[in-house]
Coordinates of C-alpha atoms in Angstrom, one line a residue:
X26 CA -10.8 28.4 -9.8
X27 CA -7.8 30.0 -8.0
X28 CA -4.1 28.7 -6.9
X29 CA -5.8 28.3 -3.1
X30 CA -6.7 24.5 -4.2
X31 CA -5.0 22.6 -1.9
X32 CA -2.8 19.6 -3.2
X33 CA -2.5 16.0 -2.1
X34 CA -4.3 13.5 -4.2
X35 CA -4.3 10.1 -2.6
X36 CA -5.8 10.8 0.3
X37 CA -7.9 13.8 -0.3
X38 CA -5.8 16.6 -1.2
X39 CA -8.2 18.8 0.7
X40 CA -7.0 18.4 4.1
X41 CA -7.0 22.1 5.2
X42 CA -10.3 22.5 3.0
X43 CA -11.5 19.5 4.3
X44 CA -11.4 20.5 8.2
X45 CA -12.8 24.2 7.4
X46 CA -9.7 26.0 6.2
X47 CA -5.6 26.7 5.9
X48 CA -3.8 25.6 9.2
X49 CA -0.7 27.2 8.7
X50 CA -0.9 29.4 11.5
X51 CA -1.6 26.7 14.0
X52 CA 0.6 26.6 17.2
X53 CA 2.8 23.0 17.1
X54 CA 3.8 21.9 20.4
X55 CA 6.2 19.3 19.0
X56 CA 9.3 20.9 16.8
X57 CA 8.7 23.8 15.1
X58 CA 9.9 24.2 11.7
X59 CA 11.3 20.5 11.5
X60 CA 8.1 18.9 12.4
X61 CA 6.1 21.2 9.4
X62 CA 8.0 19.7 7.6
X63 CA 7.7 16.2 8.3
X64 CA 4.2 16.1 8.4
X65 CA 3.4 16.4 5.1
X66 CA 5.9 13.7 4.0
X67 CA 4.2 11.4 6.6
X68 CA 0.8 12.6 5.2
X69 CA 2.5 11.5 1.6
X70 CA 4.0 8.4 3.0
X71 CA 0.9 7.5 4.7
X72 CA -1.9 8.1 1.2
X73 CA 1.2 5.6 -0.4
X74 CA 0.2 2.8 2.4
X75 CA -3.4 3.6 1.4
X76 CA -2.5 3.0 -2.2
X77 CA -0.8 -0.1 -1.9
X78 CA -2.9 -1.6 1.0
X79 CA -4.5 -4.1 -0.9
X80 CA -1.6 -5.5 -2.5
X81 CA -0.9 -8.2 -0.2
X82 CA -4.1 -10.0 -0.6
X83 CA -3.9 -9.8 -4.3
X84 CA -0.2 -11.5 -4.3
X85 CA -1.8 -14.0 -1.5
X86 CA -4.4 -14.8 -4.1
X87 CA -1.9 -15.1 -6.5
X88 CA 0.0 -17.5 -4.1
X89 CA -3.0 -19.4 -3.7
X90 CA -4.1 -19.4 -7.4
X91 CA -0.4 -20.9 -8.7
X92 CA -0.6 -23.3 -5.7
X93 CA -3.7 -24.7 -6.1
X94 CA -4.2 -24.5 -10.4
X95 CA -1.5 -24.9 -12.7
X96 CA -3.3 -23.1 -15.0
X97 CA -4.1 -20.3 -13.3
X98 CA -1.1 -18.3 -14.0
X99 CA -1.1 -19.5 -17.6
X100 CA -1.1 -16.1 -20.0
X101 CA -4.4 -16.9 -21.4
X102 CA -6.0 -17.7 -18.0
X103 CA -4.5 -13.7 -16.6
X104 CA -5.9 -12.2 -19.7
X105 CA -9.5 -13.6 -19.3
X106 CA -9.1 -12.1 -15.9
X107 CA -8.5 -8.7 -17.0
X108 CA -10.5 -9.0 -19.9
X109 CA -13.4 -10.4 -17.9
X110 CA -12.7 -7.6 -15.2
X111 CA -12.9 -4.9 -17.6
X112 CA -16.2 -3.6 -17.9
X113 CA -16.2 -3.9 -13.7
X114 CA -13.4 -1.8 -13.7
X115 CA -15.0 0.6 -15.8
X116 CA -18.0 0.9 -13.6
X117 CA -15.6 1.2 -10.4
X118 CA -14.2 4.1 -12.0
X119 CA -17.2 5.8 -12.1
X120 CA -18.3 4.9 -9.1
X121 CA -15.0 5.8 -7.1
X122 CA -14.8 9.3 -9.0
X123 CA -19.0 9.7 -7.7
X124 CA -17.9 8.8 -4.3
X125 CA -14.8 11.4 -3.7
X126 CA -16.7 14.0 -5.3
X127 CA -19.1 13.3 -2.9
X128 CA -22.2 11.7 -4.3
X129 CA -23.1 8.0 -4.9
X130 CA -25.0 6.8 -8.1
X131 CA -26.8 3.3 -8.0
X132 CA -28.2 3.4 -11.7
X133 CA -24.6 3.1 -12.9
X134 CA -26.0 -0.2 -13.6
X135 CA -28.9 0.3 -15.2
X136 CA -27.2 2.6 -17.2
X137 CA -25.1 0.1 -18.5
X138 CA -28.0 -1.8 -19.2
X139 CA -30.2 0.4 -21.3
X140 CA -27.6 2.8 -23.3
X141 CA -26.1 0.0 -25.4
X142 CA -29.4 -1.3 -25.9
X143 CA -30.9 1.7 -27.3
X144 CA -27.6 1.8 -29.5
X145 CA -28.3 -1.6 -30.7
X146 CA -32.4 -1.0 -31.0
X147 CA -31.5 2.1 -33.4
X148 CA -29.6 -0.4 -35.9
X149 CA -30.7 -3.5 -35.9
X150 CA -33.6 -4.4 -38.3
X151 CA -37.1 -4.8 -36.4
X152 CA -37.0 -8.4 -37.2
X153 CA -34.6 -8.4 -34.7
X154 CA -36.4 -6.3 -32.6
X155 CA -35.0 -3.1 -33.7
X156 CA -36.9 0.2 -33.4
X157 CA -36.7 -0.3 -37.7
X158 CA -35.0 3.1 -38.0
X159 CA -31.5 0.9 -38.9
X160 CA -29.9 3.9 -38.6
X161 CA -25.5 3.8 -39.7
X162 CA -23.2 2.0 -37.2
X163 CA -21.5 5.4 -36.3
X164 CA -24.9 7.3 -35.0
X165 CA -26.2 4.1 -33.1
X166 CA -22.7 3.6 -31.6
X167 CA -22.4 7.4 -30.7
X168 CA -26.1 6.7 -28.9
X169 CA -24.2 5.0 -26.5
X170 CA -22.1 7.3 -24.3
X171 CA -24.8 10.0 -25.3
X172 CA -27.2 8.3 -23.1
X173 CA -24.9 7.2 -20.7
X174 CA -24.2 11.2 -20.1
X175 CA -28.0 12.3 -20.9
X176 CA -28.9 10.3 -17.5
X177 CA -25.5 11.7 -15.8
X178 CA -26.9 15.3 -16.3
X179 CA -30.6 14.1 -14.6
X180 CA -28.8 12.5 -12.0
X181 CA -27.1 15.9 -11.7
X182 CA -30.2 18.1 -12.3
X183 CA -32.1 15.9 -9.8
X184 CA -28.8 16.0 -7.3
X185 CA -27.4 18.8 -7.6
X186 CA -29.8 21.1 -8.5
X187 CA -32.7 20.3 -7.1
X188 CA -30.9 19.0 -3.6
X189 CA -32.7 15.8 -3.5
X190 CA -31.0 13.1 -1.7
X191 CA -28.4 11.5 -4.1
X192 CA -28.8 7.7 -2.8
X193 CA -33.1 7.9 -3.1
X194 CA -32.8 9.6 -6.7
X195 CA -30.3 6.9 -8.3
X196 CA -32.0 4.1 -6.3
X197 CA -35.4 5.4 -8.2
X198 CA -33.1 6.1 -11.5
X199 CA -31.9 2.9 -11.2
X200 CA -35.5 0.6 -11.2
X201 CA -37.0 3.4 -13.6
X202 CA -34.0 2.7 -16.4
X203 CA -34.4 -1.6 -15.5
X204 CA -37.9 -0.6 -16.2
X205 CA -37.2 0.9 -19.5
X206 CA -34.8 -1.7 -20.8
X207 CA -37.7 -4.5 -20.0
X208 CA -40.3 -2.9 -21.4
X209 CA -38.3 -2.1 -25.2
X210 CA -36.6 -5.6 -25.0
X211 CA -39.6 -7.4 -24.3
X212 CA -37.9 -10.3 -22.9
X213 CA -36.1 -10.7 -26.1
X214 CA -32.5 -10.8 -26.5
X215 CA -30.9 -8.6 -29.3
X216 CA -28.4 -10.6 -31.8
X217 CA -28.0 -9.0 -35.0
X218 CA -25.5 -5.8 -34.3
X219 CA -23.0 -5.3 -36.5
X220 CA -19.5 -6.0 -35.6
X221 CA -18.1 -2.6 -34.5
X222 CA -20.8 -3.3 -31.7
X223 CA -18.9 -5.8 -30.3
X224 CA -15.5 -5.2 -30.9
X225 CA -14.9 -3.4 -27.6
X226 CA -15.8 -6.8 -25.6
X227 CA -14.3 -9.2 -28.1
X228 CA -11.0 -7.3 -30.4
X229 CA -7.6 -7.4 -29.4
X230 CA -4.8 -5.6 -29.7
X231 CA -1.4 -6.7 -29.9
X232 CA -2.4 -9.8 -28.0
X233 CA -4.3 -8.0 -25.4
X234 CA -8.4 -7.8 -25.2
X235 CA -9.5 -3.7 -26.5
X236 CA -11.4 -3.7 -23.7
X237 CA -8.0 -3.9 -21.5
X238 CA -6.6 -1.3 -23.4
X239 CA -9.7 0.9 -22.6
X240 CA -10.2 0.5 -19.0
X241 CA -6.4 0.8 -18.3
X242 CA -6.3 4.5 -20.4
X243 CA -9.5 5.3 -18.9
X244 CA -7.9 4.9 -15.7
X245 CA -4.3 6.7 -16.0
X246 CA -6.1 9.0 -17.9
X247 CA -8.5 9.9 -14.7
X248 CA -6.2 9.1 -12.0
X249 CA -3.8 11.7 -13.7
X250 CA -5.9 14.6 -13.7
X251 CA -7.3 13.3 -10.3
X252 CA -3.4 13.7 -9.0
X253 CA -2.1 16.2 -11.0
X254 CA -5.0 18.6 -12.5
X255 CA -6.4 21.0 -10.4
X256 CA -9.8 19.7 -11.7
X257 CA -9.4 16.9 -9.9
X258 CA -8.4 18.5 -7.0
X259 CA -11.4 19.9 -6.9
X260 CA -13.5 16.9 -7.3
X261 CA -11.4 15.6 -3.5
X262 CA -12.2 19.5 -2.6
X263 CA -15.7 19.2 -3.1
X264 CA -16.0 15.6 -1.4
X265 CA -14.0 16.8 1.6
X266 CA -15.9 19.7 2.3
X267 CA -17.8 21.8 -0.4
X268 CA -18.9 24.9 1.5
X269 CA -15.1 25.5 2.2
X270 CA -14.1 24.6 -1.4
X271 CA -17.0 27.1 -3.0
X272 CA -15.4 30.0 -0.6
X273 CA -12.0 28.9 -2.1
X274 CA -13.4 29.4 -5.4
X275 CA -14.5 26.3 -6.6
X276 CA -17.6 25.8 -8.8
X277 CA -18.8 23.1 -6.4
X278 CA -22.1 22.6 -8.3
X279 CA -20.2 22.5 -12.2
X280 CA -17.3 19.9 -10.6
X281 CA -20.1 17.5 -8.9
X282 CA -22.2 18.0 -11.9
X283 CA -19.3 17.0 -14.7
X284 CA -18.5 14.0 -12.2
X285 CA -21.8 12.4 -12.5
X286 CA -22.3 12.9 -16.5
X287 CA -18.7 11.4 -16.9
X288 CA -19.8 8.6 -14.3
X289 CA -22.7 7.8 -16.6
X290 CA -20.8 8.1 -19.5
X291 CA -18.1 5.5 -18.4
X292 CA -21.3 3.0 -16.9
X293 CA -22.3 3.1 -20.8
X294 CA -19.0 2.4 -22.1
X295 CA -19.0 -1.1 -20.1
X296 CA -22.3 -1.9 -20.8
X297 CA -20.6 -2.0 -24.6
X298 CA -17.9 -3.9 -22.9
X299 CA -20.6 -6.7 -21.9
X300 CA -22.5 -6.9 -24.9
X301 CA -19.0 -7.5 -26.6
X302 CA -18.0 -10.3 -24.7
X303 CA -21.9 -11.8 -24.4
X304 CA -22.3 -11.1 -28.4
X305 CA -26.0 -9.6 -27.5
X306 CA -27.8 -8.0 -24.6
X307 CA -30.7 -8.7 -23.0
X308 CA -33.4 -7.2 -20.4
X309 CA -30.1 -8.5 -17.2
X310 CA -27.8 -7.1 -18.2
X311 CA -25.6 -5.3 -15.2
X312 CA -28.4 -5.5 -13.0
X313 CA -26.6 -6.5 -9.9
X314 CA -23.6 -5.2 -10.7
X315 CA -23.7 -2.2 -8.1
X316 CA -23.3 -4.6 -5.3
X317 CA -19.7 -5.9 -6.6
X318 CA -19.4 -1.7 -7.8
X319 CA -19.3 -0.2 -4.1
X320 CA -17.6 -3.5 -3.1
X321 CA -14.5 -3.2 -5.3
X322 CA -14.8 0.5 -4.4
X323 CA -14.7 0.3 -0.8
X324 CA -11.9 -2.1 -0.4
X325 CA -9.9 -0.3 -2.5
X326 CA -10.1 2.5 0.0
X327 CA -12.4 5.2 -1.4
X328 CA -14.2 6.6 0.8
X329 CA -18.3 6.6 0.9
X330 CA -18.1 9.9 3.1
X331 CA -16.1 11.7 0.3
X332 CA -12.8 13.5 -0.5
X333 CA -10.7 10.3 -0.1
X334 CA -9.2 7.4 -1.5
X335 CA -7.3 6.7 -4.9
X336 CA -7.6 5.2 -8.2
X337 CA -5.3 2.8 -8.0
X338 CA -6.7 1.4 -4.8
X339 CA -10.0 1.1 -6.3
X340 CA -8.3 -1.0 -9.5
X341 CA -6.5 -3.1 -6.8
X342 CA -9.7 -3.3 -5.6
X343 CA -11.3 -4.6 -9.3
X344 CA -8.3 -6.8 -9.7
X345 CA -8.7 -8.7 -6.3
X346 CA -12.3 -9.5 -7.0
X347 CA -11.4 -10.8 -10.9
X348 CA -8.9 -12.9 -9.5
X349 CA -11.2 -14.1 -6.8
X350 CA -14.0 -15.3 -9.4
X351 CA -11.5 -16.8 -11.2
X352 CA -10.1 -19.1 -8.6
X353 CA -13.9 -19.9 -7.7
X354 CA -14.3 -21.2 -11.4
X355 CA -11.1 -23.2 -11.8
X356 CA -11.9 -24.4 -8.6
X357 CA -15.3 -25.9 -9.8
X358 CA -16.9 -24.4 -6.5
X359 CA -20.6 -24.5 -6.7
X360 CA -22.0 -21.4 -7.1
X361 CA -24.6 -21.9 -3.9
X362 CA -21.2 -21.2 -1.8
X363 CA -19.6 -18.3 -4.3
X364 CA -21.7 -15.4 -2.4
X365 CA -20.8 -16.4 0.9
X366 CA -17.2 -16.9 0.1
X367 CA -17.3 -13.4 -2.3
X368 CA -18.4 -11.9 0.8
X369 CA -15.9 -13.0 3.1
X370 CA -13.2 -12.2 0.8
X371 CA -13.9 -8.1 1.3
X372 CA -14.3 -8.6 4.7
X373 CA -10.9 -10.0 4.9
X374 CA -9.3 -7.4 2.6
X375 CA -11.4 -4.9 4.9
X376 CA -9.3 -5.5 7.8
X377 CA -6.3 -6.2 6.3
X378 CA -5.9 -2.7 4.7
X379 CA -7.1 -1.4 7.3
X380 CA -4.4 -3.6 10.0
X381 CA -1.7 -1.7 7.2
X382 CA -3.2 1.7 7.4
X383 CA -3.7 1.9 11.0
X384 CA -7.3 3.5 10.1
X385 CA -10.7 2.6 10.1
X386 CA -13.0 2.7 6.4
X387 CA -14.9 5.6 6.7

């Protein structure tokens, strides 16, 4: 990789990249030297906006929520929320890294589904309905984000490689791995793990739920290198356009690659997170979980097109929707009118950020 990378993050730091190559040497018609260099502060100002632009309806919900429940802005009731948000927010990460690299992966799911199952299957006794290898804690626990990345790199080969359209080949990867999970589960549920299983879902720390801890490192860790590393500006290189980011020197087909293995990795990490909080795991778990995936994803401005958006739009975007489920409980609302009011929700987000942006979700 060489220094011709173009920086930037929030918004896809890829802009010249992006529209097919440097634009230094275009004529302005508007101010010369001055207006170079105002642009790119506007361009900065602007991917802050982008950041940011679901704030407002998370401090409106928080309004709403200390209005309407006393208890909702109790310390135990917010901790619930992030702790109850954390394995989505997990899966968002993944997702959103996919998306501005480019691809999309429905099986993150799935994934989530089947790797801590195999984990638990290779240590629990077969009473329990356990393979009956009871292997150590340690090699069923590293099973885990081993399969979780052994399914990345298919995605990958299948993806990348092979260029087979991404959204058919996790769509298939996604009902082959439900598949999977049925058939070794049997329609049992799997009790029995020993407790480092579910300490991810159920410790704390210093007050706070692990699992907090986890998905808030996971995601300064990743929206650090995503700002500041030039690996991550060449995941928004090879979302924005990867033709010109391989003639800038990019290894498009490693960087897309290493996305989706990490994507599947992080999918099998919350599928830990949920069988913490559950205490067991069974044949459902995840499965619908996409749908409220691309939705936190999407609001929180990544784009499905590739090479924009941030990461702490799409946790904005994780934080509105726990918060939203939230009030729905304490409210008592029956769960026949959750969807529809779930799915006006992100509409109304939708068009808020984009009445703050000034532009439409690509």
């Amino acid at each position: 990789m060489n220094d011709t990378t173009p920086d930037g993050p929030t918004d896809g730091p890829t802009d010249g990249l992006a529209k097919g190559g440097p634009t230094k040497s275009a004529p302005t018609t508007d101010g010369g030297p001055d207006t170079a260099v105002r642009r790119p502060v506007r361009t900065i100002a602007l991917g802050r906006i982008r950041d940011l632009a679901l704030l407002p309806a998370v401090l409106l919900l928080l309004v709403i929520g200390a209005v309407g429940n006393e208890s909702f802005l109790e310390r135990d009731n917010l901790l619930n929320v992030l702790s109850a948000s954390s394995a989505l927010g997990l899966l968002v990460l993944a997702e959103a890294m996919i998306l501005i690299s480019g691809k999309m992966d429905l099986s993150l799911e799935s994934i989530a589904g089947l790797a801590p199952a195999l984990g638990f299957m290779a240590v629990i006794p077969a009473v329990s309905a356990g393979f009956g290898s009871e292997l150590p804690t340690w090699c069923g626990l590293l099973i885990i984000p081993l399969t979780g990345a052994l399914i990345g790199a298919v995605n990958g080969l299948l993806i990348v490689k092979l260029q087979l359209n991404g959204f058919i080949v996790t769509l298939a990867m996604n009902i082959v791995l439900r598949g999977v999970l049925v058939g070794m589960v049997s329609g049992k549920t799997l009790f029995d793990a020993p407790a480092a299983f579910l300490a991810l879902g159920s410790d704390t720390w210093l007050g706070v739920p692990v699992s907090v801890w986890v998905t808030g490192a996971c995601f300064a860790g990743a929206g650090w290198v995503l700002r500041h590393h030039r690996l991550g500006r060449a995941v928004y290189a090879v979302g924005g356009n990867a033709p010109a980011a391989r003639a800038a020197g990019i290894r498009v087909e490693r960087v897309a690659w290493g996305v989706l293995v990490i994507g599947g990795t992080l999918a099998a990490l919350a599928g830990l997170v949920i069988a913490g909080r559950v205490g067991a795991i069974n044949a459902n778990q995840g499965q619908g979980l996409i749908f409220t995936v691309f939705a936190a994803a999407v609001i929180g401005g990544i784009s499905l097109s590739g090479g924009k958006g941030s990461l702490a739009g799409a946790l904005l975007g994780v934080l509105l929707l726990g918060m939203l489920e939230n009030l729905l409980t304490l409210a008592q609302v029956s769960s026949f009118w959750i969807q529809a009011i779930y799915g006006a929700i992100i509409l109304v987000a939708l068009m808020i950020a984009r009445l703050i942006t000034g532009e439409g979700q690509e």
